[in-house]
GROMACS .gro file of C-alpha atoms in nm:
model
  106
    1MET     CA    1   7.696  10.665  15.303
    2ALA     CA    2   7.840  10.825  14.957
    3GLY     CA    3   7.645  10.746  14.728
    4THR     CA    4   7.330  10.972  14.980
    5VAL     CA    5   7.591  11.301  14.918
    6LEU     CA    6   7.675  11.232  14.568
    7SER     CA    7   7.319  11.212  14.509
    8VAL     CA    8   7.226  11.527  14.751
    9GLY     CA    9   7.521  11.710  14.560
   10ILE     CA   10   7.366  11.614  14.211
   11ALA     CA   11   6.990  11.743  14.323
   12PHE     CA   12   7.213  12.136  14.473
   13CYS     CA   13   7.339  12.171  14.095
   14THR     CA   14   7.029  12.073  13.937
   15ALA     CA   15   6.768  12.304  14.108
   16THR     CA   16   7.086  12.630  14.100
   17LEU     CA   17   7.114  12.557  13.772
   18ALA     CA   18   6.787  12.548  13.683
   19ALA     CA   19   6.711  12.841  13.903
   20SER     CA   20   7.019  13.067  13.696
   21PHE     CA   21   6.813  12.996  13.383
   22VAL     CA   22   6.498  13.096  13.492
   23THR     CA   23   6.639  13.354  13.637
   24ALA     CA   24   6.783  13.501  13.234
   25GLY     CA   25   6.418  13.321  13.113
   26ALA     CA   26   6.269  13.625  13.293
   27ALA     CA   27   6.565  13.880  13.215
   28ALA     CA   28   6.521  13.842  12.846
   29ALA     CA   29   6.116  13.873  12.901
   30PHE     CA   30   6.193  14.177  13.068
   31GLY     CA   31   6.411  14.278  12.818
   32GLN     CA   32   6.136  14.298  12.562
   33ARG     CA   33   5.854  14.399  12.774
   34MET     CA   34   6.119  14.726  12.821
   35ALA     CA   35   6.157  14.729  12.460
   36GLY     CA   36   5.789  14.746  12.381
   37VAL     CA   37   5.678  14.996  12.703
   38ALA     CA   38   5.986  15.206  12.469
   39ASP     CA   39   5.851  15.178  12.156
   40ALA     CA   40   5.502  15.266  12.251
   41ALA     CA   41   5.630  15.591  12.476
   42ALA     CA   42   5.773  15.670  12.216
   43LEU     CA   43   5.452  15.643  11.940
   44ALA     CA   44   5.236  15.822  12.182
   45ALA     CA   45   5.545  16.142  12.191
   46ALA     CA   46   5.516  16.120  11.796
   47ASP     CA   47   5.153  16.141  11.815
   48THR     CA   48   5.147  16.406  11.989
   49ALA     CA   49   5.400  16.591  11.828
   50SER     CA   50   5.247  16.542  11.511
   51GLY     CA   51   4.914  16.625  11.632
   52ALA     CA   52   4.717  16.312  11.619
   53VAL     CA   53   4.683  16.316  11.947
   54THR     CA   54   4.556  16.625  12.188
   55GLY     CA   55   4.822  16.735  12.452
   56ILE     CA   56   5.208  16.826  12.543
   57PRO     CA   57   5.427  16.543  12.350
   58CYS     CA   58   5.629  16.329  12.633
   59ASP     CA   59   5.349  16.433  12.935
   60ARG     CA   60   5.179  16.212  12.699
   61ALA     CA   61   5.553  15.966  12.653
   62ALA     CA   62   5.501  15.972  13.070
   63GLU     CA   63   5.155  15.808  13.126
   64VAL     CA   64   5.210  15.570  12.861
   65ALA     CA   65   5.544  15.448  13.008
   66SER     CA   66   5.389  15.492  13.391
   67ALA     CA   67   5.104  15.307  13.292
   68ALA     CA   68   5.340  15.054  13.210
   69GLY     CA   69   5.560  15.067  13.545
   70ALA     CA   70   5.863  15.188  13.383
   71ASP     CA   71   5.980  15.589  13.416
   72ILE     CA   72   6.069  15.792  13.191
   73ALA     CA   73   6.468  15.880  13.177
   74SER     CA   74   6.495  16.134  12.905
   75CYS     CA   75   6.254  16.269  12.544
   76SER     CA   76   6.269  16.493  12.302
   77LEU     CA   77   6.183  16.591  11.962
   78ASP     CA   78   6.356  16.651  11.623
   79GLY     CA   79   6.058  16.798  11.441
   80LEU     CA   80   5.860  16.573  11.447
   81VAL     CA   81   6.083  16.296  11.535
   82ALA     CA   82   6.011  16.165  11.831
   83THR     CA   83   6.356  15.976  12.148
   84VAL     CA   84   6.239  15.840  12.488
   85GLY     CA   85   6.397  15.604  12.677
   86ILE     CA   86   6.278  15.508  13.030
   87ALA     CA   87   6.373  15.340  13.352
   88SER     CA   88   6.265  15.042  13.552
   89SER     CA   89   6.471  14.737  13.717
   90PHE     CA   90   6.458  14.442  13.787
   91LEU     CA   91   6.620  14.251  14.103
   92ARG     CA   92   6.684  14.543  14.224
   93LEU     CA   93   6.943  14.648  13.899
   94PRO     CA   94   6.826  14.911  13.633
   95ALA     CA   95   6.730  14.829  13.293
   96SER     CA   96   6.706  15.053  13.091
   97ALA     CA   97   6.536  15.103  12.717
   98THR     CA   98   6.509  15.350  12.433
   99ALA     CA   99   6.313  15.386  12.118
  100ARG     CA  100   6.287  15.650  11.848
  101ALA     CA  101   5.940  15.747  11.644
  102GLY     CA  102   5.853  15.961  11.349
  103PRO     CA  103   5.732  15.959  11.023
  104PRO     CA  104   5.996  15.804  10.759
  105PRO     CA  105   6.300  16.013  10.621
  106SER     CA  106   6.178  16.188  10.349
   0.00000   0.00000   0.00000
């Protein structure tokens, strides 16, 4: 009987650890995805600000972010440099990322 209880306890601990590691891995992957979406949105805004693409820079960034399932939290332009912040949620927890794009400094 004691061996059965010990086996069940070990199985439960192993399952709990596995679920924790899977959740942590998924959160890390989601963070990388958010960074990529922020980069793409900032590049879209910078391209629009430079005239390479038509439209309004922050509107273009919002289109790119919404296509990836995120919302624009902030968008600012300093000349041709665009800084874009996006927001989303992972397992009902808020997540955000910020990126900057533009020509290299001279």
